[in-house]
Coordinates of C-alpha atoms in Angstrom, one line a residue:
A1 CA -20.2 -22.2 -31.8
A2 CA -21.3 -24.3 -28.8
T3 CA -17.7 -25.3 -28.2
T4 CA -16.5 -21.7 -28.3
V5 CA -19.1 -20.7 -25.7
A6 CA -18.2 -23.6 -23.5
K7 CA -14.5 -22.6 -23.7
V8 CA -15.4 -19.1 -22.8
F9 CA -17.2 -20.2 -19.6
L10 CA -14.5 -22.7 -18.8
N11 CA -11.8 -19.9 -19.1
A12 CA -14.0 -17.6 -17.0
F13 CA -15.2 -19.7 -14.2
G14 CA -12.5 -22.4 -14.4
N15 CA -9.7 -19.9 -14.5
D16 CA -7.2 -20.5 -11.6
T17 CA -7.2 -16.8 -10.8
Y18 CA -11.0 -16.8 -10.5
L19 CA -11.0 -19.9 -8.3
F20 CA -8.3 -18.4 -6.0
V21 CA -10.4 -15.2 -5.5
F22 CA -13.5 -17.3 -4.9
F23 CA -12.0 -19.4 -2.1
L24 CA -10.3 -16.3 -0.6
L25 CA -13.7 -14.5 -0.5
I26 CA -15.1 -17.6 1.3
F27 CA -12.3 -17.4 3.9
A28 CA -12.9 -13.7 4.3
A29 CA -16.6 -14.3 4.9
I30 CA -15.8 -16.9 7.5
M31 CA -13.6 -14.4 9.4
N32 CA -16.1 -11.6 9.1
N33 CA -19.0 -13.8 10.3
S34 CA -16.9 -14.6 13.5
G35 CA -16.9 -10.9 14.4
L36 CA -13.2 -10.6 13.8
S37 CA -13.6 -7.4 11.8
N38 CA -15.4 -5.8 14.7
T39 CA -12.8 -6.8 17.2
I40 CA -9.9 -5.6 15.2
A41 CA -11.5 -2.2 14.5
Y42 CA -12.5 -1.6 18.2
K43 CA -9.1 -2.8 19.5
M44 CA -7.4 -0.3 17.3
V45 CA -9.6 2.6 18.4
S46 CA -9.1 1.7 22.1
L47 CA -5.3 2.1 22.2
K48 CA -4.5 4.3 25.2
F49 CA -2.0 6.6 23.5
A50 CA -4.8 8.0 21.3
Q51 CA -6.8 9.3 24.3
G52 CA -7.0 13.1 24.2
K53 CA -5.2 13.2 20.9
P54 CA -7.9 13.8 18.2
W55 CA -5.7 13.4 15.2
V56 CA -4.0 10.3 16.5
L57 CA -7.5 8.8 17.1
S58 CA -8.6 9.8 13.6
L59 CA -5.5 8.1 12.1
L60 CA -6.2 5.0 14.2
I61 CA -9.7 4.7 12.8
L62 CA -8.3 5.0 9.3
V63 CA -5.7 2.3 10.1
A64 CA -8.5 0.1 11.5
A65 CA -10.4 0.4 8.2
Y66 CA -7.2 -0.3 6.3
L67 CA -6.4 -3.4 8.3
V68 CA -9.9 -4.9 8.0
G69 CA -9.9 -4.0 4.3
M70 CA -6.6 -5.7 3.8
L71 CA -7.0 -8.8 6.0
I72 CA -10.8 -9.5 5.5
S73 CA -12.7 -7.4 3.0
C74 CA -13.7 -3.8 2.3
S75 CA -17.4 -3.9 3.3
P76 CA -16.7 -4.5 7.0
G77 CA -13.7 -2.3 6.7
I78 CA -16.1 0.5 5.9
L79 CA -19.3 -0.2 7.8
I80 CA -17.7 -1.0 11.2
P81 CA -15.4 2.1 11.3
W82 CA -18.4 4.2 10.1
A83 CA -20.3 2.9 13.1
I84 CA -17.4 3.9 15.4
V85 CA -17.4 7.4 14.0
Y86 CA -21.2 7.7 14.4
T87 CA -20.8 6.6 18.1
I88 CA -18.0 9.1 18.7
C89 CA -20.1 11.9 17.2
K90 CA -22.9 11.2 19.6
L91 CA -20.5 11.2 22.5
V92 CA -18.8 14.5 21.7
G93 CA -21.7 16.3 20.1
Y94 CA -20.7 16.3 16.4
T95 CA -23.6 16.5 13.9
P96 CA -23.6 15.4 10.2
K97 CA -23.0 19.1 9.3
D98 CA -19.6 19.2 11.0
Q99 CA -16.4 18.6 9.0
W100 CA -14.7 15.9 11.2
P101 CA -17.3 13.2 10.5
K102 CA -17.4 14.1 6.8
F103 CA -13.6 13.8 6.6
M104 CA -13.7 10.5 8.4
V105 CA -16.6 8.9 6.5
I106 CA -14.8 9.7 3.2
G107 CA -11.4 8.7 4.6
I108 CA -12.6 5.4 5.9
V109 CA -13.7 4.3 2.4
L110 CA -10.4 5.4 1.0
A111 CA -8.5 3.5 3.7
A112 CA -10.4 0.3 3.2
Q113 CA -9.8 0.6 -0.6
L114 CA -6.1 1.1 0.0
G115 CA -6.0 -1.9 2.4
N116 CA -7.6 -3.9 -0.4
A117 CA -4.7 -2.9 -2.6
A118 CA -2.0 -3.9 -0.2
L119 CA -2.0 -7.7 -0.9
P120 CA -1.4 -9.4 -4.3
F121 CA -4.3 -11.9 -3.9
K122 CA -7.2 -9.4 -4.2
P123 CA -9.5 -9.4 -7.3
L124 CA -8.1 -6.3 -9.0
S125 CA -4.5 -7.2 -8.3
L126 CA -4.9 -10.8 -9.5
Q127 CA -6.6 -9.6 -12.7
M128 CA -3.8 -7.1 -13.4
M129 CA -1.0 -9.6 -12.7
A130 CA -2.7 -12.3 -14.8
S131 CA -3.0 -9.9 -17.7
L132 CA 0.6 -9.0 -17.5
K133 CA 1.6 -12.7 -17.3
D134 CA -0.6 -13.7 -20.3
A135 CA 0.8 -10.9 -22.4
T136 CA 4.4 -10.8 -21.5
G137 CA 5.2 -13.9 -19.4
I138 CA 6.3 -11.7 -16.5
V139 CA 5.3 -13.1 -13.1
I140 CA 5.3 -10.7 -10.1
D141 CA 6.6 -12.2 -6.9
Y142 CA 4.2 -11.8 -3.9
V143 CA 6.9 -10.5 -1.5
P144 CA 8.0 -7.3 -3.4
F145 CA 4.4 -6.7 -4.5
T146 CA 3.2 -6.7 -0.9
I147 CA 6.1 -4.6 0.5
F148 CA 5.8 -2.0 -2.3
A149 CA 2.0 -1.9 -2.2
I150 CA 1.8 -1.6 1.6
I151 CA 4.3 1.3 1.6
M152 CA 2.5 3.2 -1.2
S153 CA -1.0 2.6 0.1
V154 CA -0.1 3.6 3.7
L155 CA 1.6 6.8 2.5
I156 CA -1.4 7.7 0.4
M157 CA -3.7 7.2 3.4
V158 CA -1.4 9.3 5.6
G159 CA -1.2 11.9 2.9
Y160 CA -5.0 12.2 2.9
W161 CA -5.0 12.5 6.7
A162 CA -2.2 15.1 6.6
M163 CA -4.1 17.1 3.9
C164 CA -7.2 17.3 6.0
R165 CA -5.2 18.2 9.1
F166 CA -2.9 20.9 7.7
C167 CA -4.7 22.1 4.6
F168 CA -8.4 22.0 5.6
R169 CA -7.7 22.5 9.3
I170 CA -10.7 20.6 10.5
D171 CA -12.0 21.5 14.0
V172 CA -11.3 18.6 16.4
A173 CA -11.7 20.6 19.7
P174 CA -14.7 18.5 20.8
L175 CA -12.6 15.3 20.6
K176 CA -10.0 16.8 23.0
K177 CA -12.4 17.3 25.8
A178 CA -14.2 13.9 25.5
D179 CA -13.2 10.6 26.9
V180 CA -13.5 8.3 23.9
N181 CA -12.8 4.7 24.8
L182 CA -15.0 2.4 22.9
G183 CA -13.1 -0.9 22.9
S184 CA -11.8 -1.4 26.4
D185 CA -14.2 -4.3 27.0
V186 CA -13.7 -5.9 23.5
V187 CA -11.7 -9.2 23.6
F188 CA -10.8 -11.8 21.0
T189 CA -12.9 -14.9 21.3
A190 CA -11.4 -18.4 21.1
Q191 CA -12.8 -18.8 17.6
Q192 CA -11.4 -15.5 16.5
K193 CA -8.0 -16.4 17.8
Q194 CA -8.0 -19.7 16.0
L195 CA -9.1 -17.9 12.8
C196 CA -6.2 -15.6 13.2
V197 CA -3.9 -18.7 13.3
A198 CA -5.6 -19.9 10.1
L199 CA -5.0 -16.4 8.5
A200 CA -1.4 -16.6 9.6
A201 CA -1.1 -20.1 8.0
L202 CA -2.6 -18.8 4.8
F203 CA 0.0 -16.0 4.6
V204 CA 2.9 -18.3 5.5
F205 CA 2.0 -20.9 2.8
L206 CA 1.4 -18.2 0.1
F207 CA 4.6 -16.3 0.9
V208 CA 7.0 -19.1 1.8
P209 CA 7.6 -20.2 -1.8
S210 CA 9.1 -16.7 -2.6
F211 CA 11.9 -17.5 -0.1
L212 CA 12.7 -21.0 -1.2
P213 CA 15.7 -21.7 -3.5
A214 CA 14.9 -22.6 -7.0
G215 CA 15.2 -26.3 -7.8
T216 CA 14.6 -27.6 -4.3
P217 CA 11.9 -30.2 -3.6
A218 CA 10.0 -27.8 -1.3
K219 CA 9.9 -25.1 -4.1
A220 CA 8.7 -27.7 -6.6
F221 CA 6.0 -28.9 -4.1
F222 CA 4.6 -25.5 -3.5
T223 CA 4.7 -24.6 -7.2
T224 CA 2.8 -27.7 -8.0
L225 CA 0.4 -27.2 -5.2
G226 CA -0.5 -23.6 -6.2
S227 CA -2.1 -20.8 -4.3
T228 CA -5.7 -22.0 -4.9
A229 CA -5.0 -25.3 -3.2
V230 CA -3.6 -23.6 -0.2
A231 CA -6.9 -21.6 0.3
V232 CA -9.0 -24.8 -0.3
V233 CA -7.0 -26.8 2.2
I234 CA -7.4 -24.2 5.0
I235 CA -11.1 -23.8 4.4
A236 CA -11.5 -27.6 4.3
V237 CA -9.7 -27.9 7.7
L238 CA -12.0 -25.2 9.2
A239 CA -15.1 -27.0 7.8
L240 CA -14.0 -30.3 9.3
M241 CA -13.4 -28.8 12.8
R242 CA -16.1 -29.4 15.4
K243 CA -17.0 -27.8 18.7
K244 CA -17.3 -29.8 21.9
D245 CA -21.0 -30.2 21.3
G246 CA -20.4 -31.6 17.8
K247 CA -21.6 -28.6 15.9
P248 CA -19.5 -27.2 13.0
Y249 CA -16.8 -24.8 14.0
V250 CA -17.6 -22.5 11.1
N251 CA -20.6 -22.4 8.7
V252 CA -19.0 -22.6 5.3
I253 CA -22.3 -22.9 3.4
E254 CA -23.7 -19.7 5.1
S255 CA -20.5 -17.9 4.4
I256 CA -20.8 -18.8 0.7
K257 CA -24.4 -17.8 0.5
T258 CA -24.3 -14.4 2.3
G259 CA -20.6 -13.4 2.4
V260 CA -19.4 -13.9 -1.1
P261 CA -20.1 -10.8 -3.4
W262 CA -21.4 -12.8 -6.4
E263 CA -21.9 -9.7 -8.6
T264 CA -18.2 -8.9 -8.3
L265 CA -17.2 -12.6 -8.9
I266 CA -19.3 -12.8 -12.1
L267 CA -17.8 -9.6 -13.4
L268 CA -14.3 -10.8 -12.6
A269 CA -14.8 -14.0 -14.5
F270 CA -15.7 -12.3 -17.7
V271 CA -13.2 -9.5 -17.2
M272 CA -10.5 -12.2 -17.1
V273 CA -11.6 -13.6 -20.5
I274 CA -11.8 -10.2 -22.1
S275 CA -8.5 -9.2 -20.6
T276 CA -6.8 -12.3 -22.1
A277 CA -8.4 -11.4 -25.5
L278 CA -7.2 -7.8 -25.4
T279 CA -3.6 -8.6 -24.6
T280 CA -3.2 -11.5 -27.0
T281 CA -1.0 -10.8 -30.0
G282 CA -2.6 -11.1 -33.4
N283 CA -6.2 -9.9 -32.7
G284 CA -5.5 -6.4 -33.8
V285 CA -5.9 -4.7 -30.4
K286 CA -2.2 -4.2 -29.7
E287 CA -1.6 -3.2 -33.3
G288 CA -4.4 -0.6 -33.2
L289 CA -3.2 0.8 -29.9
S290 CA 0.3 1.1 -31.4
M291 CA -0.9 3.2 -34.3
V292 CA -3.0 5.5 -32.2
L293 CA -0.6 6.0 -29.3
N294 CA 2.7 5.9 -31.0
P295 CA 2.7 9.7 -31.7
V296 CA 2.1 10.4 -28.0
L297 CA 4.1 7.6 -26.3
G298 CA 6.6 6.5 -28.9
S299 CA 9.4 8.9 -27.8
A300 CA 8.7 8.7 -24.1
S301 CA 11.3 7.3 -21.7
G302 CA 10.4 4.4 -19.4
F303 CA 10.0 6.7 -16.4
M304 CA 7.9 9.3 -18.3
F305 CA 5.7 6.5 -19.6
S306 CA 5.2 5.3 -16.0
V307 CA 4.3 8.8 -14.9
I308 CA 1.8 9.3 -17.7
L309 CA 0.1 6.0 -17.0
L310 CA -0.1 6.7 -13.3
I311 CA -1.7 10.1 -13.9
V312 CA -4.1 8.6 -16.4
A313 CA -5.0 5.8 -14.0
A314 CA -5.4 8.1 -10.9
V315 CA -7.8 10.5 -12.8
G316 CA -9.7 7.9 -14.9
T317 CA -10.4 5.5 -12.0
Q318 CA -12.4 8.3 -10.3
V319 CA -14.9 8.1 -13.2
L320 CA -14.8 4.5 -14.6
G321 CA -15.1 1.3 -12.7
N322 CA -11.6 0.4 -11.5
L323 CA -11.8 -3.3 -12.5
I324 CA -12.8 -2.5 -16.0
Y325 CA -10.5 0.5 -16.2
G326 CA -7.6 -1.7 -15.2
L327 CA -8.5 -4.1 -18.0
M328 CA -8.4 -1.2 -20.5
L329 CA -5.0 0.0 -19.3
M330 CA -3.1 -3.3 -19.4
P331 CA -2.9 -3.5 -23.2
I332 CA -1.2 -0.1 -23.2
V333 CA 1.2 -1.2 -20.5
C334 CA 2.0 -4.3 -22.4
V335 CA 2.4 -2.7 -25.8
Y336 CA 4.4 0.4 -24.8
G337 CA 5.9 -0.6 -21.5
A338 CA 8.7 -2.9 -22.8
A339 CA 9.4 -0.6 -25.8
T340 CA 10.0 2.4 -23.6
G341 CA 12.1 0.5 -21.1
A342 CA 9.6 0.9 -18.2
D343 CA 9.7 -1.7 -15.4
L344 CA 6.4 -3.5 -16.1
S345 CA 6.4 -5.3 -12.7
M346 CA 6.7 -2.1 -10.7
L347 CA 4.2 -0.2 -12.9
T348 CA 1.6 -2.9 -12.6
V349 CA 1.9 -3.0 -8.8
A350 CA 1.7 0.8 -8.6
L351 CA -1.4 0.8 -10.9
C352 CA -3.0 -1.8 -8.6
V353 CA -2.8 0.7 -5.7
V354 CA -3.7 3.8 -7.7
L355 CA -6.7 2.1 -9.3
N356 CA -8.1 1.1 -6.0
A357 CA -8.3 4.7 -4.7
A358 CA -11.5 5.5 -6.5
L359 CA -14.0 7.9 -4.8
V360 CA -15.0 10.9 -6.8
L361 CA -18.0 9.5 -8.7
P362 CA -20.3 6.6 -7.7
S363 CA -19.4 4.9 -11.0
A364 CA -15.8 4.6 -9.9
S365 CA -16.4 1.5 -7.9
P366 CA -19.1 -0.3 -5.8
L367 CA -17.5 1.2 -2.7
A368 CA -17.6 4.7 -4.1
G369 CA -21.3 4.0 -4.8
L370 CA -21.7 3.1 -1.1
L371 CA -20.0 6.4 -0.1
H372 CA -22.3 8.5 -2.3
G373 CA -25.3 6.7 -0.9
N374 CA -24.4 7.8 2.6
T375 CA -26.3 11.1 2.1
E376 CA -27.0 11.5 5.8
W377 CA -23.3 12.2 6.6
V378 CA -21.8 13.4 3.3
S379 CA -23.0 15.2 0.2
E380 CA -21.6 15.1 -3.3
K381 CA -20.0 18.5 -2.6
D382 CA -18.3 17.1 0.5
I383 CA -16.9 14.1 -1.5
Y384 CA -15.6 16.4 -4.2
K385 CA -14.0 18.7 -1.6
Y386 CA -11.9 16.0 0.0
S387 CA -11.4 13.4 -2.8
I388 CA -10.5 15.5 -5.8
P389 CA -7.4 17.2 -4.1
N390 CA -6.5 13.7 -2.9
V391 CA -6.0 12.6 -6.5
L392 CA -2.9 14.9 -6.5
V393 CA -1.7 13.2 -3.3
I394 CA -2.1 9.8 -5.0
V395 CA -0.1 10.8 -8.0
V396 CA 2.7 12.5 -6.0
V397 CA 3.2 9.5 -3.7
A398 CA 3.0 7.0 -6.6
V399 CA 5.5 8.9 -8.8
I400 CA 8.0 9.5 -6.0
L401 CA 7.9 5.9 -4.8
C402 CA 8.3 4.5 -8.3
A403 CA 11.3 6.8 -8.9
T404 CA 13.0 5.8 -5.6
L405 CA 11.9 2.6 -3.8
G406 CA 10.6 1.0 -7.0
A407 CA 13.9 1.4 -8.8
V408 CA 15.6 -0.5 -6.0
M409 CA 13.0 -3.3 -5.5
F410 CA 12.2 -4.2 -9.1

């Protein structure tokens, strides 16, 4: 029994996927502590072509949330744009009762979530890809994942923006009259510029192996090195760097203490163990699912199976925690996907994006809980008003892209 428990903890906290996420979160905390999130957000909002164009400004704020959520983490991707919206409201005279701040507060959370779905090395995406690999042996390349996920997530974000502009017809007249220029004096510091170089290096070393020919020494080197080692080396270099006065360039210990979401990491560790158990042949889970779902999915084509799974994912993730819900869906994907002829790589990437867009109930995700807790600016009725119709936007975008671009890329 003791050996079994030890193996469980080893597979949980010693899992390569878990370690990769852990070190990436440390790197994200280092960047956030430097103020890089703040600079990116304010630089986006201060672009001159948005002046006097309320809907362009609104979209830029959503893009700022998306970029920070993608490059750093969701929390600053939400809190900093929220602060920008509050400042704009004070400048132009909006109150929490007006619709523009409500639409923006909700949209910022959605945008940050979608940004979090755009890269393959985020907790939910890594968990889904690891489950697929363990069950089927299929490995999803980072490059097609990123291209497909970015296009899908951006289109969902723009779809939300368009829905609020053309369907809800939110009043933006106060923004037309005001001179909103919040980031004209914001500049990148020397530290932030160097961290941008480190971020670029991280992307290069993670994506370069996808372009290297198989069988070459360089390909073998990067395969042996692994993604986790890339993150560790970059953090180690940053930790060894010193300023002119001899002080550390970055505070890695403080970043680990205050910047790493330990609750999410602990949940991820055990989700990985459970996910492996659920997708392993011979434990009865696959066989049980086959008996229950065969009357429903047994005759479905590959495309119809994908459509059904995307609808189930888009609706269910609004209620259940997306990390756990993704774990629940993967055995279904693995059991029936191959049998119906569905492209499991494309479907897994699409599910990673769809599952991240979870807003309707606070139980959907920690970020949805943060949104529901912002009672000064949004009520539950407001959240339902904007997020429930957006589920249809999510499904429509996902299905169309899977039927078109996905068929070409995967």
